[in-house]
Amino acid sequence: MVALIQFLGLSPLWAAATSKGMPDLPSDLTLLEARLEQDPTNTMVLIRTALECHNRAAFGGDGQTKLLKQSKSYLNRLLELDPRNTFARTLLGSATVISAREPFWPGAKIRRVREGLALMDAALAENPEDADARFTRASNNLFLPDLFDRKSVVQTDFAWLQERADRGEFAVDFRQYVYLYHGYAQKRWGQKERARQLWEEGLAVDPTSKVAEELRRELSGHSDLAQIKAK
C-alpha cells in the first residue's frame, strides 16, 4: 500500500510528441483551446489538446485535477466523433490512472487504477498496432507498483516500440522518447548497461532536439526521471 501511495504522489513525465508528429499544431494549451473554439469537431486538435492537458496533469502540482477533467472532457468529445479511436481510449485510461491520486481511501485509489488499466487494455486488444497508444500504456504502467503486475505488459509494449524505433518508423521526437523511456524501464529492472546503450542510441538520432537534452540529463543521472526514482 505504501508503494501505491508513493506512486500516486509522483509526477512522471509523458512524451508530448506523437508517432506521426503534429507539425501544424501548436504545443501551447491556450493556442490549442483557441483552435478548438474555431473548429470544435477537429479530432486532431482534440487529441492534441487532450494530450497537453494530460501531460501537464501528470506533473502534479496546482491545477492537476482541473487539467485531468479537461483532458477527459476533450477525449470524451473526440470519442463521440470517433468511438474506436485507440489512442483516445488509451489516453483516457491513462488519465483515469493518474486521477487515482484524488480519492482519499486506498481501496478507491486501487479501483481507479484498475479502471484505467482496463480501458487501456481493451483499446489495445482491439488495435495493438497503434504506437501512440502503446507508448501511453507503457510509460504510464512503468510507474505502477508491483501490486498491479504490469511489468510484462510494459516489457511487451517497449519491445514492440523499440523494434520500430530502431527501423526509423516514427517521427524523430517520438523515436527519442521511446529510447528515453525504454532506457529508464531497463534501469528500473536492473539493466543499467542496456539503459545507457538505449539513451546513447536515442541521443544519436538527433543530438540537437529538445528530447536530446533529456537523454543527456539521464546519462548524467540528473534527469527528472532519475529524480523520481530517488523519492
PDB file of C-alpha atoms in Angstrom:
ATOM      1  CA  MET A   1       0.000   0.000   0.000  1.00  0.00           C
ATOM      2  CA  VAL A   2       2.876   2.361   0.719  1.00  0.00           C
ATOM      3  CA  ALA A   3       4.177   1.764  -2.813  1.00  0.00           C
ATOM      4  CA  LEU A   4       0.809   2.764  -4.242  1.00  0.00           C
ATOM      5  CA  ILE A   5       0.668   5.963  -2.223  1.00  0.00           C
ATOM      6  CA  GLN A   6       4.232   6.821  -3.238  1.00  0.00           C
ATOM      7  CA  PHE A   7       3.347   6.223  -6.897  1.00  0.00           C
ATOM      8  CA  LEU A   8       0.321   8.463  -6.688  1.00  0.00           C
ATOM      9  CA  GLY A   9       2.475  11.208  -5.221  1.00  0.00           C
ATOM     10  CA  LEU A  10       4.960  11.121  -8.090  1.00  0.00           C
ATOM     11  CA  SER A  11       4.916  13.356 -11.125  1.00  0.00           C
ATOM     12  CA  PRO A  12       6.133  11.187 -14.010  1.00  0.00           C
ATOM     13  CA  LEU A  13       6.700  12.652 -17.445  1.00  0.00           C
ATOM     14  CA  TRP A  14       4.918  11.716 -20.623  1.00  0.00           C
ATOM     15  CA  ALA A  15       6.014  12.418 -24.151  1.00  0.00           C
ATOM     16  CA  ALA A  16       4.430  15.435 -25.800  1.00  0.00           C
ATOM     17  CA  ALA A  17       5.305  14.011 -29.216  1.00  0.00           C
ATOM     18  CA  THR A  18       3.268  11.522 -31.227  1.00  0.00           C
ATOM     19  CA  SER A  19       4.474   8.810 -33.559  1.00  0.00           C
ATOM     20  CA  LYS A  20       3.485  10.658 -36.743  1.00  0.00           C
ATOM     21  CA  GLY A  21       4.067  14.138 -35.371  1.00  0.00           C
ATOM     22  CA  MET A  22       1.655  17.091 -35.427  1.00  0.00           C
ATOM     23  CA  PRO A  23       3.715  19.812 -37.118  1.00  0.00           C
ATOM     24  CA  ASP A  24       0.736  22.064 -37.899  1.00  0.00           C
ATOM     25  CA  LEU A  25      -0.495  22.266 -34.309  1.00  0.00           C
ATOM     26  CA  PRO A  26       0.860  24.446 -31.504  1.00  0.00           C
ATOM     27  CA  SER A  27       2.038  22.995 -28.203  1.00  0.00           C
ATOM     28  CA  ASP A  28       0.714  25.898 -26.140  1.00  0.00           C
ATOM     29  CA  LEU A  29      -2.529  24.959 -24.382  1.00  0.00           C
ATOM     30  CA  THR A  30      -4.096  28.401 -24.779  1.00  0.00           C
ATOM     31  CA  LEU A  31      -3.494  28.341 -28.521  1.00  0.00           C
ATOM     32  CA  LEU A  32      -4.841  24.814 -28.800  1.00  0.00           C
ATOM     33  CA  GLU A  33      -8.007  25.747 -26.957  1.00  0.00           C
ATOM     34  CA  ALA A  34      -8.421  28.738 -29.275  1.00  0.00           C
ATOM     35  CA  ARG A  35      -8.158  26.384 -32.259  1.00  0.00           C
ATOM     36  CA  LEU A  36     -10.843  24.194 -30.734  1.00  0.00           C
ATOM     37  CA  GLU A  37     -13.195  27.136 -30.370  1.00  0.00           C
ATOM     38  CA  GLN A  38     -12.840  27.725 -34.098  1.00  0.00           C
ATOM     39  CA  ASP A  39     -13.013  24.031 -35.053  1.00  0.00           C
ATOM     40  CA  PRO A  40     -14.637  22.053 -32.192  1.00  0.00           C
ATOM     41  CA  THR A  41     -15.010  18.796 -34.146  1.00  0.00           C
ATOM     42  CA  ASN A  42     -11.430  18.584 -35.398  1.00  0.00           C
ATOM     43  CA  THR A  43     -10.286  15.233 -33.973  1.00  0.00           C
ATOM     44  CA  MET A  44      -6.597  16.018 -34.431  1.00  0.00           C
ATOM     45  CA  VAL A  45      -6.892  19.239 -32.413  1.00  0.00           C
ATOM     46  CA  LEU A  46      -8.991  17.448 -29.789  1.00  0.00           C
ATOM     47  CA  ILE A  47      -6.433  14.692 -29.232  1.00  0.00           C
ATOM     48  CA  ARG A  48      -3.525  17.163 -29.146  1.00  0.00           C
ATOM     49  CA  THR A  49      -5.311  19.377 -26.624  1.00  0.00           C
ATOM     50  CA  ALA A  50      -6.286  16.384 -24.501  1.00  0.00           C
ATOM     51  CA  LEU A  51      -2.679  15.154 -24.605  1.00  0.00           C
ATOM     52  CA  GLU A  52      -1.358  18.529 -23.460  1.00  0.00           C
ATOM     53  CA  CYS A  53      -3.795  18.623 -20.517  1.00  0.00           C
ATOM     54  CA  HIS A  54      -2.959  15.006 -19.659  1.00  0.00           C
ATOM     55  CA  ASN A  55       0.773  15.637 -19.681  1.00  0.00           C
ATOM     56  CA  ARG A  56       0.534  18.776 -17.563  1.00  0.00           C
ATOM     57  CA  ALA A  57      -1.632  16.935 -15.044  1.00  0.00           C
ATOM     58  CA  ALA A  58       0.939  14.134 -14.902  1.00  0.00           C
ATOM     59  CA  PHE A  59       3.447  16.577 -13.427  1.00  0.00           C
ATOM     60  CA  GLY A  60       1.165  17.133 -10.438  1.00  0.00           C
ATOM     61  CA  GLY A  61       1.002  20.369  -8.510  1.00  0.00           C
ATOM     62  CA  ASP A  62      -1.694  23.014  -8.560  1.00  0.00           C
ATOM     63  CA  GLY A  63      -4.472  22.571 -11.077  1.00  0.00           C
ATOM     64  CA  GLN A  64      -3.910  18.908 -11.876  1.00  0.00           C
ATOM     65  CA  THR A  65      -7.489  17.910 -11.031  1.00  0.00           C
ATOM     66  CA  LYS A  66      -8.873  20.573 -13.366  1.00  0.00           C
ATOM     67  CA  LEU A  67      -6.441  19.553 -16.110  1.00  0.00           C
ATOM     68  CA  LEU A  68      -7.454  15.909 -15.847  1.00  0.00           C
ATOM     69  CA  LYS A  69     -11.119  16.866 -16.096  1.00  0.00           C
ATOM     70  CA  GLN A  70     -10.352  18.953 -19.162  1.00  0.00           C
ATOM     71  CA  SER A  71      -8.399  16.107 -20.734  1.00  0.00           C
ATOM     72  CA  LYS A  72     -11.233  13.661 -20.116  1.00  0.00           C
ATOM     73  CA  SER A  73     -13.767  16.130 -21.488  1.00  0.00           C
ATOM     74  CA  TYR A  74     -11.829  16.562 -24.728  1.00  0.00           C
ATOM     75  CA  LEU A  75     -11.320  12.811 -25.045  1.00  0.00           C
ATOM     76  CA  ASN A  76     -14.980  12.052 -24.473  1.00  0.00           C
ATOM     77  CA  ARG A  77     -15.913  14.646 -27.099  1.00  0.00           C
ATOM     78  CA  LEU A  78     -13.488  13.010 -29.522  1.00  0.00           C
ATOM     79  CA  LEU A  79     -14.833   9.543 -28.770  1.00  0.00           C
ATOM     80  CA  GLU A  80     -18.348  10.726 -29.581  1.00  0.00           C
ATOM     81  CA  LEU A  81     -16.995  11.571 -33.036  1.00  0.00           C
ATOM     82  CA  ASP A  82     -14.694   8.546 -33.335  1.00  0.00           C
ATOM     83  CA  PRO A  83     -15.708   5.838 -30.805  1.00  0.00           C
ATOM     84  CA  ARG A  84     -12.984   3.361 -31.803  1.00  0.00           C
ATOM     85  CA  ASN A  85     -10.056   5.808 -31.633  1.00  0.00           C
ATOM     86  CA  THR A  86      -7.406   3.661 -29.945  1.00  0.00           C
ATOM     87  CA  PHE A  87      -5.126   6.483 -28.840  1.00  0.00           C
ATOM     88  CA  ALA A  88      -8.003   8.477 -27.334  1.00  0.00           C
ATOM     89  CA  ARG A  89      -9.309   5.446 -25.450  1.00  0.00           C
ATOM     90  CA  THR A  90      -5.848   4.640 -24.129  1.00  0.00           C
ATOM     91  CA  LEU A  91      -5.156   8.236 -23.124  1.00  0.00           C
ATOM     92  CA  LEU A  92      -8.485   8.268 -21.286  1.00  0.00           C
ATOM     93  CA  GLY A  93      -7.338   5.169 -19.415  1.00  0.00           C
ATOM     94  CA  SER A  94      -4.056   6.832 -18.535  1.00  0.00           C
ATOM     95  CA  ALA A  95      -5.870   9.945 -17.272  1.00  0.00           C
ATOM     96  CA  THR A  96      -8.059   7.671 -15.147  1.00  0.00           C
ATOM     97  CA  VAL A  97      -4.994   6.042 -13.600  1.00  0.00           C
ATOM     98  CA  ILE A  98      -3.482   9.448 -12.823  1.00  0.00           C
ATOM     99  CA  SER A  99      -6.768  10.549 -11.253  1.00  0.00           C
ATOM    100  CA  ALA A 100      -6.324   7.784  -8.651  1.00  0.00           C
ATOM    101  CA  ARG A 101      -4.383  10.429  -6.714  1.00  0.00           C
ATOM    102  CA  GLU A 102      -7.683  12.120  -5.896  1.00  0.00           C
ATOM    103  CA  PRO A 103      -9.659   9.663  -3.692  1.00  0.00           C
ATOM    104  CA  PHE A 104      -8.736   9.565  -0.013  1.00  0.00           C
ATOM    105  CA  TRP A 105      -9.213   5.839   0.619  1.00  0.00           C
ATOM    106  CA  PRO A 106      -6.565   3.381  -0.692  1.00  0.00           C
ATOM    107  CA  GLY A 107      -9.271   0.994  -1.877  1.00  0.00           C
ATOM    108  CA  ALA A 108     -10.791   3.728  -4.008  1.00  0.00           C
ATOM    109  CA  LYS A 109      -7.362   4.564  -5.423  1.00  0.00           C
ATOM    110  CA  ILE A 110      -6.803   0.939  -6.397  1.00  0.00           C
ATOM    111  CA  ARG A 111     -10.210   0.687  -8.072  1.00  0.00           C
ATOM    112  CA  ARG A 112      -9.477   3.861 -10.036  1.00  0.00           C
ATOM    113  CA  VAL A 113      -6.135   2.467 -11.259  1.00  0.00           C
ATOM    114  CA  ARG A 114      -7.720  -0.812 -12.307  1.00  0.00           C
ATOM    115  CA  GLU A 115     -10.476   1.040 -14.142  1.00  0.00           C
ATOM    116  CA  GLY A 116      -7.861   2.945 -16.123  1.00  0.00           C
ATOM    117  CA  LEU A 117      -5.862  -0.186 -16.879  1.00  0.00           C
ATOM    118  CA  ALA A 118      -8.964  -1.916 -18.179  1.00  0.00           C
ATOM    119  CA  LEU A 119      -9.637   0.989 -20.552  1.00  0.00           C
ATOM    120  CA  MET A 120      -6.085   0.874 -21.914  1.00  0.00           C
ATOM    121  CA  ASP A 121      -6.021  -2.894 -22.295  1.00  0.00           C
ATOM    122  CA  ALA A 122      -9.384  -3.002 -24.065  1.00  0.00           C
ATOM    123  CA  ALA A 123      -8.317  -0.341 -26.562  1.00  0.00           C
ATOM    124  CA  LEU A 124      -5.045  -2.055 -27.423  1.00  0.00           C
ATOM    125  CA  ALA A 125      -6.622  -5.504 -27.561  1.00  0.00           C
ATOM    126  CA  GLU A 126      -8.683  -4.215 -30.489  1.00  0.00           C
ATOM    127  CA  ASN A 127      -5.818  -2.381 -32.181  1.00  0.00           C
ATOM    128  CA  PRO A 128      -2.337  -3.405 -30.996  1.00  0.00           C
ATOM    129  CA  GLU A 129      -0.682  -1.585 -33.920  1.00  0.00           C
ATOM    130  CA  ASP A 130      -1.254   1.915 -32.519  1.00  0.00           C
ATOM    131  CA  ALA A 131       2.169   3.234 -31.494  1.00  0.00           C
ATOM    132  CA  ASP A 132       0.855   6.226 -29.564  1.00  0.00           C
ATOM    133  CA  ALA A 133      -1.432   4.001 -27.509  1.00  0.00           C
ATOM    134  CA  ARG A 134       1.387   1.519 -26.871  1.00  0.00           C
ATOM    135  CA  PHE A 135       3.667   4.280 -25.639  1.00  0.00           C
ATOM    136  CA  THR A 136       0.960   5.762 -23.439  1.00  0.00           C
ATOM    137  CA  ARG A 137       0.283   2.443 -21.747  1.00  0.00           C
ATOM    138  CA  ALA A 138       3.962   1.552 -21.358  1.00  0.00           C
ATOM    139  CA  SER A 139       5.025   4.919 -19.936  1.00  0.00           C
ATOM    140  CA  ASN A 140       2.032   5.037 -17.592  1.00  0.00           C
ATOM    141  CA  ASN A 141       2.281   1.453 -16.349  1.00  0.00           C
ATOM    142  CA  LEU A 142       6.044   1.724 -15.882  1.00  0.00           C
ATOM    143  CA  PHE A 143       5.479   3.788 -12.753  1.00  0.00           C
ATOM    144  CA  LEU A 144       2.904   1.489 -11.161  1.00  0.00           C
ATOM    145  CA  PRO A 145       3.886  -0.558  -8.093  1.00  0.00           C
ATOM    146  CA  ASP A 146       4.181  -4.359  -8.304  1.00  0.00           C
ATOM    147  CA  LEU A 147       0.703  -4.688  -6.806  1.00  0.00           C
ATOM    148  CA  PHE A 148      -0.731  -4.291 -10.314  1.00  0.00           C
ATOM    149  CA  ASP A 149       1.571  -6.853 -12.019  1.00  0.00           C
ATOM    150  CA  ARG A 150       2.217  -4.752 -15.154  1.00  0.00           C
ATOM    151  CA  LYS A 151       5.889  -5.472 -15.818  1.00  0.00           C
ATOM    152  CA  SER A 152       5.218  -7.979 -18.596  1.00  0.00           C
ATOM    153  CA  VAL A 153       2.848  -5.540 -20.305  1.00  0.00           C
ATOM    154  CA  VAL A 154       5.452  -2.770 -20.173  1.00  0.00           C
ATOM    155  CA  GLN A 155       8.155  -5.106 -21.478  1.00  0.00           C
ATOM    156  CA  THR A 156       5.986  -6.206 -24.397  1.00  0.00           C
ATOM    157  CA  ASP A 157       4.994  -2.663 -25.308  1.00  0.00           C
ATOM    158  CA  PHE A 158       8.540  -1.338 -25.201  1.00  0.00           C
ATOM    159  CA  ALA A 159       9.885  -4.279 -27.207  1.00  0.00           C
ATOM    160  CA  TRP A 160       7.265  -3.572 -29.889  1.00  0.00           C
ATOM    161  CA  LEU A 161       8.036   0.152 -29.880  1.00  0.00           C
ATOM    162  CA  GLN A 162      11.803  -0.290 -29.835  1.00  0.00           C
ATOM    163  CA  GLU A 163      11.804  -2.579 -32.848  1.00  0.00           C
ATOM    164  CA  ARG A 164      10.021   0.082 -34.883  1.00  0.00           C
ATOM    165  CA  ALA A 165      12.004   2.977 -33.459  1.00  0.00           C
ATOM    166  CA  ASP A 166      15.209   1.203 -34.470  1.00  0.00           C
ATOM    167  CA  ARG A 167      13.848   0.981 -38.006  1.00  0.00           C
ATOM    168  CA  GLY A 168      13.134   4.716 -38.010  1.00  0.00           C
ATOM    169  CA  GLU A 169       9.378   4.330 -38.439  1.00  0.00           C
ATOM    170  CA  PHE A 170       8.349   7.192 -36.132  1.00  0.00           C
ATOM    171  CA  ALA A 171       8.749  10.961 -36.021  1.00  0.00           C
ATOM    172  CA  VAL A 172      12.150  11.894 -34.593  1.00  0.00           C
ATOM    173  CA  ASP A 173      10.948  13.258 -31.233  1.00  0.00           C
ATOM    174  CA  PHE A 174       8.760  10.229 -30.657  1.00  0.00           C
ATOM    175  CA  ARG A 175      11.611   7.863 -31.511  1.00  0.00           C
ATOM    176  CA  GLN A 176      13.791   9.598 -28.948  1.00  0.00           C
ATOM    177  CA  TYR A 177      11.085   9.370 -26.312  1.00  0.00           C
ATOM    178  CA  VAL A 178      10.935   5.618 -26.917  1.00  0.00           C
ATOM    179  CA  TYR A 179      14.689   5.372 -26.272  1.00  0.00           C
ATOM    180  CA  LEU A 180      14.382   7.618 -23.207  1.00  0.00           C
ATOM    181  CA  TYR A 181      11.582   5.722 -21.514  1.00  0.00           C
ATOM    182  CA  HIS A 182      12.657   2.265 -22.568  1.00  0.00           C
ATOM    183  CA  GLY A 183      16.075   3.071 -21.145  1.00  0.00           C
ATOM    184  CA  TYR A 184      14.522   4.186 -17.906  1.00  0.00           C
ATOM    185  CA  ALA A 185      12.490   0.977 -17.773  1.00  0.00           C
ATOM    186  CA  GLN A 186      15.647  -1.085 -18.217  1.00  0.00           C
ATOM    187  CA  LYS A 187      17.308   0.885 -15.439  1.00  0.00           C
ATOM    188  CA  ARG A 188      14.404   0.160 -13.094  1.00  0.00           C
ATOM    189  CA  TRP A 189      14.719  -3.522 -13.939  1.00  0.00           C
ATOM    190  CA  GLY A 190      18.417  -3.525 -13.054  1.00  0.00           C
ATOM    191  CA  GLN A 191      19.772  -3.476 -16.628  1.00  0.00           C
ATOM    192  CA  LYS A 192      21.915  -0.358 -16.336  1.00  0.00           C
ATOM    193  CA  GLU A 193      24.210  -1.117 -19.271  1.00  0.00           C
ATOM    194  CA  ARG A 194      21.258  -1.705 -21.585  1.00  0.00           C
ATOM    195  CA  ALA A 195      19.698   1.517 -20.327  1.00  0.00           C
ATOM    196  CA  ARG A 196      22.810   3.533 -21.117  1.00  0.00           C
ATOM    197  CA  GLN A 197      23.020   1.933 -24.559  1.00  0.00           C
ATOM    198  CA  LEU A 198      19.428   2.953 -25.321  1.00  0.00           C
ATOM    199  CA  TRP A 199      19.990   6.524 -24.154  1.00  0.00           C
ATOM    200  CA  GLU A 200      23.153   6.858 -26.217  1.00  0.00           C
ATOM    201  CA  GLU A 201      21.410   5.474 -29.313  1.00  0.00           C
ATOM    202  CA  GLY A 202      18.486   7.808 -28.753  1.00  0.00           C
ATOM    203  CA  LEU A 203      20.789  10.796 -28.432  1.00  0.00           C
ATOM    204  CA  ALA A 204      22.466   9.894 -31.727  1.00  0.00           C
ATOM    205  CA  VAL A 205      19.120  10.096 -33.557  1.00  0.00           C
ATOM    206  CA  ASP A 206      19.187  13.900 -33.204  1.00  0.00           C
ATOM    207  CA  PRO A 207      21.660  15.493 -30.761  1.00  0.00           C
ATOM    208  CA  THR A 208      20.055  18.932 -31.251  1.00  0.00           C
ATOM    209  CA  SER A 209      16.461  18.123 -30.258  1.00  0.00           C
ATOM    210  CA  LYS A 210      14.632  19.024 -27.050  1.00  0.00           C
ATOM    211  CA  VAL A 211      14.450  15.327 -26.179  1.00  0.00           C
ATOM    212  CA  ALA A 212      18.218  15.080 -26.613  1.00  0.00           C
ATOM    213  CA  GLU A 213      18.622  17.305 -23.573  1.00  0.00           C
ATOM    214  CA  GLU A 214      16.538  14.883 -21.523  1.00  0.00           C
ATOM    215  CA  LEU A 215      18.655  11.999 -22.770  1.00  0.00           C
ATOM    216  CA  ARG A 216      21.852  13.817 -21.769  1.00  0.00           C
ATOM    217  CA  ARG A 217      20.427  14.523 -18.342  1.00  0.00           C
ATOM    218  CA  GLU A 218      19.513  10.859 -17.948  1.00  0.00           C
ATOM    219  CA  LEU A 219      23.014   9.802 -18.969  1.00  0.00           C
ATOM    220  CA  SER A 220      24.427  12.174 -16.353  1.00  0.00           C
ATOM    221  CA  GLY A 221      21.989  10.935 -13.688  1.00  0.00           C
ATOM    222  CA  HIS A 222      20.348  14.333 -13.268  1.00  0.00           C
ATOM    223  CA  SER A 223      17.127  13.927 -15.244  1.00  0.00           C
ATOM    224  CA  ASP A 224      13.609  14.373 -13.916  1.00  0.00           C
ATOM    225  CA  LEU A 225      13.112  10.628 -14.278  1.00  0.00           C
ATOM    226  CA  ALA A 226      16.159   9.972 -12.151  1.00  0.00           C
ATOM    227  CA  GLN A 227      14.823  12.318  -9.504  1.00  0.00           C
ATOM    228  CA  ILE A 228      11.516  10.461  -9.465  1.00  0.00           C
ATOM    229  CA  LYS A 229      13.266   7.235  -8.627  1.00  0.00           C
ATOM    230  CA  ALA A 230      15.095   8.917  -5.781  1.00  0.00           C
ATOM    231  CA  LYS A 231      11.896   9.955  -3.996  1.00  0.00           C
TER     232      LYS A 231
END
